[in-house]
Short mmCIF file of C-alpha atoms and ligand atoms in Angstrom, two decimals:
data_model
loop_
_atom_site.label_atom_id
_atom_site.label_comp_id
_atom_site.label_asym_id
_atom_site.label_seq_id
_atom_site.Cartn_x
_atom_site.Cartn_y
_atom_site.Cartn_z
CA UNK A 665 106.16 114.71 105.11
CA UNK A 666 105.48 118.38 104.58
CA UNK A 667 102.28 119.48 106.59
CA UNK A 668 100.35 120.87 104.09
CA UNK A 669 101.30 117.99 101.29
CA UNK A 670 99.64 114.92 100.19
CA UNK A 671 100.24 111.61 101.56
CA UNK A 672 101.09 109.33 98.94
CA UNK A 673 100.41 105.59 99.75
CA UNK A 674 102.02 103.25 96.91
CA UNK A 675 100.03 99.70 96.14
CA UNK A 676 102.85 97.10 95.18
CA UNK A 677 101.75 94.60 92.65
CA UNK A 678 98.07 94.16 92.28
CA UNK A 679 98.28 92.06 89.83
CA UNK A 680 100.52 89.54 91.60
CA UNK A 681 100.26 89.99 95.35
CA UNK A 682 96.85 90.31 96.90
CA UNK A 683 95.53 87.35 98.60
CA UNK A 684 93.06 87.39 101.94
CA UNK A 685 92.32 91.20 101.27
CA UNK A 686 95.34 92.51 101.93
CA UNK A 687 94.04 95.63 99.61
CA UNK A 688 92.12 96.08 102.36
CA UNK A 689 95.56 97.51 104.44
CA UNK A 690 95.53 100.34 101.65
CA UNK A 691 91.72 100.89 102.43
CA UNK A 692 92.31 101.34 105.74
CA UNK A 693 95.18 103.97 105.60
CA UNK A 694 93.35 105.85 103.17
CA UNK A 695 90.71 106.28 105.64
CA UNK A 696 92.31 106.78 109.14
CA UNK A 697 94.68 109.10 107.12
CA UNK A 698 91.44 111.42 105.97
CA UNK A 699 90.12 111.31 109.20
CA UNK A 700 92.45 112.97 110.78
CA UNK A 701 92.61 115.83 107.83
CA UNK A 702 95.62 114.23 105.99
CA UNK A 703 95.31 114.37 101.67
CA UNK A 704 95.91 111.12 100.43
CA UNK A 705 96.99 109.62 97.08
CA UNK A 706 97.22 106.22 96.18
CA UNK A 707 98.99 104.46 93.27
CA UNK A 708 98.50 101.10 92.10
CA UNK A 709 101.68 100.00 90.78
CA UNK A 710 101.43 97.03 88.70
CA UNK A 711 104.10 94.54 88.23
CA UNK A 712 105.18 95.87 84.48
CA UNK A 713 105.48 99.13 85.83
CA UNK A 714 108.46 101.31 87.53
CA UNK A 715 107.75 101.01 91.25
CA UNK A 716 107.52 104.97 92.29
CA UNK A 717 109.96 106.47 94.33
CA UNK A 718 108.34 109.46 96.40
CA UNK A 719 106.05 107.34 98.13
CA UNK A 720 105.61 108.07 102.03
CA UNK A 721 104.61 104.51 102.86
CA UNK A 722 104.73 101.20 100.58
CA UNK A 723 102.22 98.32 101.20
CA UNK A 724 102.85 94.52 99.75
CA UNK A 725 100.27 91.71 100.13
CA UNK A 726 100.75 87.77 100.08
CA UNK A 727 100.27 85.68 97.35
CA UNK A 728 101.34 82.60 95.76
CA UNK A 729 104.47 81.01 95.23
CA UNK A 730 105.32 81.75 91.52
CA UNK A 731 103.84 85.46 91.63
CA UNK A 732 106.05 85.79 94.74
CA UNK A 733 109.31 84.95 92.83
CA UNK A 734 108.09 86.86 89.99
CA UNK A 735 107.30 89.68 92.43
CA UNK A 736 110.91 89.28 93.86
CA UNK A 737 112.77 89.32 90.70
CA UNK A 738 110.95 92.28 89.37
CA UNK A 739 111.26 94.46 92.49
CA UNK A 740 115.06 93.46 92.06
CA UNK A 741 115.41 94.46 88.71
CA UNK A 742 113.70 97.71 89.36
CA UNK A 743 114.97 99.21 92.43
CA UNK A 744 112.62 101.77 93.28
CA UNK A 745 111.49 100.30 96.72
CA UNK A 746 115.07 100.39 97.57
CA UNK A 747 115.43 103.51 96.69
CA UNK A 748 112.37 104.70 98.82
CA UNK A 749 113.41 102.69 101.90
CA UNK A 750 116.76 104.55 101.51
CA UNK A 751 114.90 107.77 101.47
CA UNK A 752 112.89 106.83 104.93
CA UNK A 753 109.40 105.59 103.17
CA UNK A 754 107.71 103.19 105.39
CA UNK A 755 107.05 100.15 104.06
CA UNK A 756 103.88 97.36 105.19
CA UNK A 757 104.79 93.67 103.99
CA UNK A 758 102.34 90.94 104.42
CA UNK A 759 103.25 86.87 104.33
CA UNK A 760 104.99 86.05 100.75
CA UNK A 761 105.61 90.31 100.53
CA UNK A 762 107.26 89.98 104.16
CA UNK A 763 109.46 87.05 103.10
CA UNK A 764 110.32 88.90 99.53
CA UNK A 765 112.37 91.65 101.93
CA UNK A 766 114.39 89.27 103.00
CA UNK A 767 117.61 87.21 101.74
CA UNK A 768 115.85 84.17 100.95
CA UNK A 769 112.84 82.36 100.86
CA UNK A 770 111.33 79.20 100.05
CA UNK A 771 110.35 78.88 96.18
CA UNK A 772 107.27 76.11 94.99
CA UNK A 773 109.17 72.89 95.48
CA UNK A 774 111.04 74.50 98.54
CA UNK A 775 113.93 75.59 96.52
CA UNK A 776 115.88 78.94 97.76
CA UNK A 777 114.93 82.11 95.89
CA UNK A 778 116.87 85.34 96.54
CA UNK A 779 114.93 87.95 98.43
CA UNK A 780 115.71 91.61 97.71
CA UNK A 781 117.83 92.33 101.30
CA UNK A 782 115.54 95.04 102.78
CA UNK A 783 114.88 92.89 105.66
CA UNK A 784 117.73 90.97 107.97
CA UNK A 785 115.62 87.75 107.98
CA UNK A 786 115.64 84.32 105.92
CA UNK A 787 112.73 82.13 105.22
CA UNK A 788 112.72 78.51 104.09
CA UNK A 789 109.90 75.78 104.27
CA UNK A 790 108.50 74.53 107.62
CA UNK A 791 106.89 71.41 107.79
CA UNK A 792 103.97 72.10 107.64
CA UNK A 793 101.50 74.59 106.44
CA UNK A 794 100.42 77.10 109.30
CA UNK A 795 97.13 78.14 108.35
CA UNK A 796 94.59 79.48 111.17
CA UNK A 797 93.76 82.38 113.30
CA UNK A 798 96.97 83.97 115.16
CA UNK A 799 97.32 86.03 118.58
CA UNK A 800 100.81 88.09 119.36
CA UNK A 801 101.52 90.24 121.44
CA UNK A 802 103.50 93.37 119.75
CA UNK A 803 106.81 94.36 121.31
CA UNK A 804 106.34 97.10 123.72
CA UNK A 805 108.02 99.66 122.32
CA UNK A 806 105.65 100.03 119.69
CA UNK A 807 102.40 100.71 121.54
CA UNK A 808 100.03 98.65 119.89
CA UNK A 809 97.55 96.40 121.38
CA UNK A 810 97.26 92.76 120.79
CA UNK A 811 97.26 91.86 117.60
CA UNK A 812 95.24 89.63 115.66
CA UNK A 813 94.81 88.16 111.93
CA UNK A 814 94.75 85.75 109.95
CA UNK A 815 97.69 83.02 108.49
CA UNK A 816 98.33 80.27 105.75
CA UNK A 817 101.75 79.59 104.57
CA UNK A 818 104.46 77.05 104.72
CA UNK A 819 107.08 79.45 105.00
CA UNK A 820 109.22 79.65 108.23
CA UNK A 821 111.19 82.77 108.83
CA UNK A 822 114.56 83.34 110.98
CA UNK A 823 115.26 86.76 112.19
CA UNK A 824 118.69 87.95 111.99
CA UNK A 825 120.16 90.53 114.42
CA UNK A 826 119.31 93.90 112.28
CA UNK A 827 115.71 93.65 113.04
CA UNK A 828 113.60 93.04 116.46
CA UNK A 829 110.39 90.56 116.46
CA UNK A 830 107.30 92.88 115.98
CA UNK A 831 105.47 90.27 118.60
CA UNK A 832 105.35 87.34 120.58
CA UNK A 833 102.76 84.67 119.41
CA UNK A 834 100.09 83.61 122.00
CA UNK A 835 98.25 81.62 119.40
CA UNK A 836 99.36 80.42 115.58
CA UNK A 837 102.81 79.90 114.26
CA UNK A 838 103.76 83.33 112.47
CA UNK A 839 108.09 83.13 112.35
CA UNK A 840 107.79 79.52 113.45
CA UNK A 841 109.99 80.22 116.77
CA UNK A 842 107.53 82.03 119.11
CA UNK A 843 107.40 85.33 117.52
CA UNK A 844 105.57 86.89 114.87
CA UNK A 845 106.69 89.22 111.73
CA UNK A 846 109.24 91.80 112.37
CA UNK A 847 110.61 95.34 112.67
CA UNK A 848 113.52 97.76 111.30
CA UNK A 849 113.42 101.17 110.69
CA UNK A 850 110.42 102.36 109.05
CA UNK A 851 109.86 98.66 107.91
CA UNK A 852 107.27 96.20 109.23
CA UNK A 853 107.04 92.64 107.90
CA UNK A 854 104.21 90.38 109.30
CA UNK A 855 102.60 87.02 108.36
CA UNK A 856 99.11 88.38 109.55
CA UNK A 857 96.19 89.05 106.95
CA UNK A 858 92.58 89.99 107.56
CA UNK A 859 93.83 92.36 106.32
CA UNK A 860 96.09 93.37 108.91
CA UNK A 861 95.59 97.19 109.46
CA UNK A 862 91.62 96.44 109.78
CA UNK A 863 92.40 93.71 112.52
CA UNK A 864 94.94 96.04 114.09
CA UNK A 865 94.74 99.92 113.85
CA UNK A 866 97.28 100.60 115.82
CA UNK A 867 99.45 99.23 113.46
CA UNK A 868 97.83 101.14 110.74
CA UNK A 869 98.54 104.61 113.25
CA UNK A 870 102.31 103.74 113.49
CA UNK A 871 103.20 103.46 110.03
CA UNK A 872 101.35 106.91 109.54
CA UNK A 873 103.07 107.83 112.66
CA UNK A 874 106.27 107.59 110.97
CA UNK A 875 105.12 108.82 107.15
CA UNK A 876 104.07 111.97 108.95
CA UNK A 877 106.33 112.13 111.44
CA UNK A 878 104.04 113.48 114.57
CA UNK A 879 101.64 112.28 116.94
CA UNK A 880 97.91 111.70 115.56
CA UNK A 881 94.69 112.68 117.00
CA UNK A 882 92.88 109.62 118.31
CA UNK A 883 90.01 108.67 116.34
CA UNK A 884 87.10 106.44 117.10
CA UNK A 885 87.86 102.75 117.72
CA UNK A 886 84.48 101.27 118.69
CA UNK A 887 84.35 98.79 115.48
CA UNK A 888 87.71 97.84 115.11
CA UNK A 889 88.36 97.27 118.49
CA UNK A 890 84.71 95.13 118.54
CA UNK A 891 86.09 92.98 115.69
CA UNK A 892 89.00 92.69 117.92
CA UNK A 893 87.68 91.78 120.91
CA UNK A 894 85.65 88.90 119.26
CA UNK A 895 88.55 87.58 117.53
CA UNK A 896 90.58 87.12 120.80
CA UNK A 897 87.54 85.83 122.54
CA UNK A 898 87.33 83.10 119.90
CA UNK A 899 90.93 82.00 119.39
CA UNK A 900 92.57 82.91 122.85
CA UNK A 901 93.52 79.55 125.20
CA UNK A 902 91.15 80.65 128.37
N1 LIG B 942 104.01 81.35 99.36
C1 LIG B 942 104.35 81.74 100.71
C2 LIG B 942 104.26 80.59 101.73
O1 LIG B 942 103.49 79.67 101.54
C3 LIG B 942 103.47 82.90 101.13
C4 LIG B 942 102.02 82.54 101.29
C5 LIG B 942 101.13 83.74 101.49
O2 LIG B 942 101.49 84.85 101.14
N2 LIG B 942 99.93 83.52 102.00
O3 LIG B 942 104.96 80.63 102.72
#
């Protein structure tokens, strides 16, 4: 991104993928974005509408199981979020958004649905549904604290070899094999709400990391990191 240009955040699907505030992740870019001096711009792209393909970084929330193979086939049909992953966008996908990027995923009465092949995973149906409070710890090579959020799905997710785990999970289910969500390229997939970037700013920082492509001023912490620290006191085995 251009230093003295706008950063454009794009909102997939509103209308169909939103559940456990995961609006709130746009919220929360917008902000540490502007606090460090960075325009932003914002578009809500609903699901009738071309999906944009300037964007710098791309955010999809969780949702149900027929607006998630509605959300699927129309993200198919339209292309545009291919097209912007091609160009380098970055791109934030939470729980049924995560599992859209992939090749499959579990439809309502656990029948396979095509995913749009962004991601190298596959989801399917677990057992049972994982709903609770979840604890991973993010790879090291991404710098980021603990994180924490939020799950409730029945999905199950195997990662292939053309993307790494983003963490290890310490408490929850997330993948359903001991890690949690994942990471290729610009791309992060994750089953964590809360919404995620409010639980976990230093995920927020590395997608804007790579949108702007340099190192950000630090910013102040003290409430995220208090929301933080009470969530792991809560959930965390002692
Ligand atoms: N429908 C998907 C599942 O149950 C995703 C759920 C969600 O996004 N919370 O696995």
């Amino acid at each position: 991104m251009p230093s003295d240009s706008v950063l454009r955040l794009v909102w997939i699907y509103p209308d169909l993928l939103s559940t456990y505030g995961d609006q709130g992740n746009v919220l929360v870019l917008e902000q540490r974005a502007r606090r460090r001096g960075i325009a932003v711009e914002t578009v809500h792209v609903r699901s009738a509408d071309p999906v944009p393909e300037q964007g710098d970084v791309y955010l999809i929330g969780g949702g149900e199981d027929r607006p998630q193979i509605l959300a699927a086939e129309r993200l198919r049909r339209d292309g545009g979020l291919h097209r912007a992953v091609a160009r380098g966008a970055a791109l934030l996908a939470v729980c049924a958004g995560y599992q859209i990027m992939g090749s499959t995923f579990g439809g309502e009465e656990g029948q396979p649905v095509d995913g749009i092949g962004l991601l190298d995973i596959a989801s399917g149906r677990g057992a049972a549904r994982a709903v609770g409070e979840l604890v991973a710890e993010a790879d090291p090579a991404l710098g980021v604290p603990t994180l924490t959020g939020f799950e409730n799905h029945m999905g199950v997710t195997r990662l292939g070899p053309g993307v790494r785990p983003l963490s290890r999970t310490v408490v929850g289910t997330g993948n359903g094999d001991g890690t949690e969500g994942c990471y290729a390229g610009r791309i992060v997939g994750t089953y964590l709400h809360g919404p995620a970037l409010a639980r976990n700013p230093g995920l927020a920082d590395l997608l804007l990391t790579w949108a702007v492509g340099a190192q950000l001023p630090p910013t102040d912490d003290t409430w995220f990191e208090r929301l933080r620290q009470e969530r792991l006191t809560a959930v965390r085995p002692a």
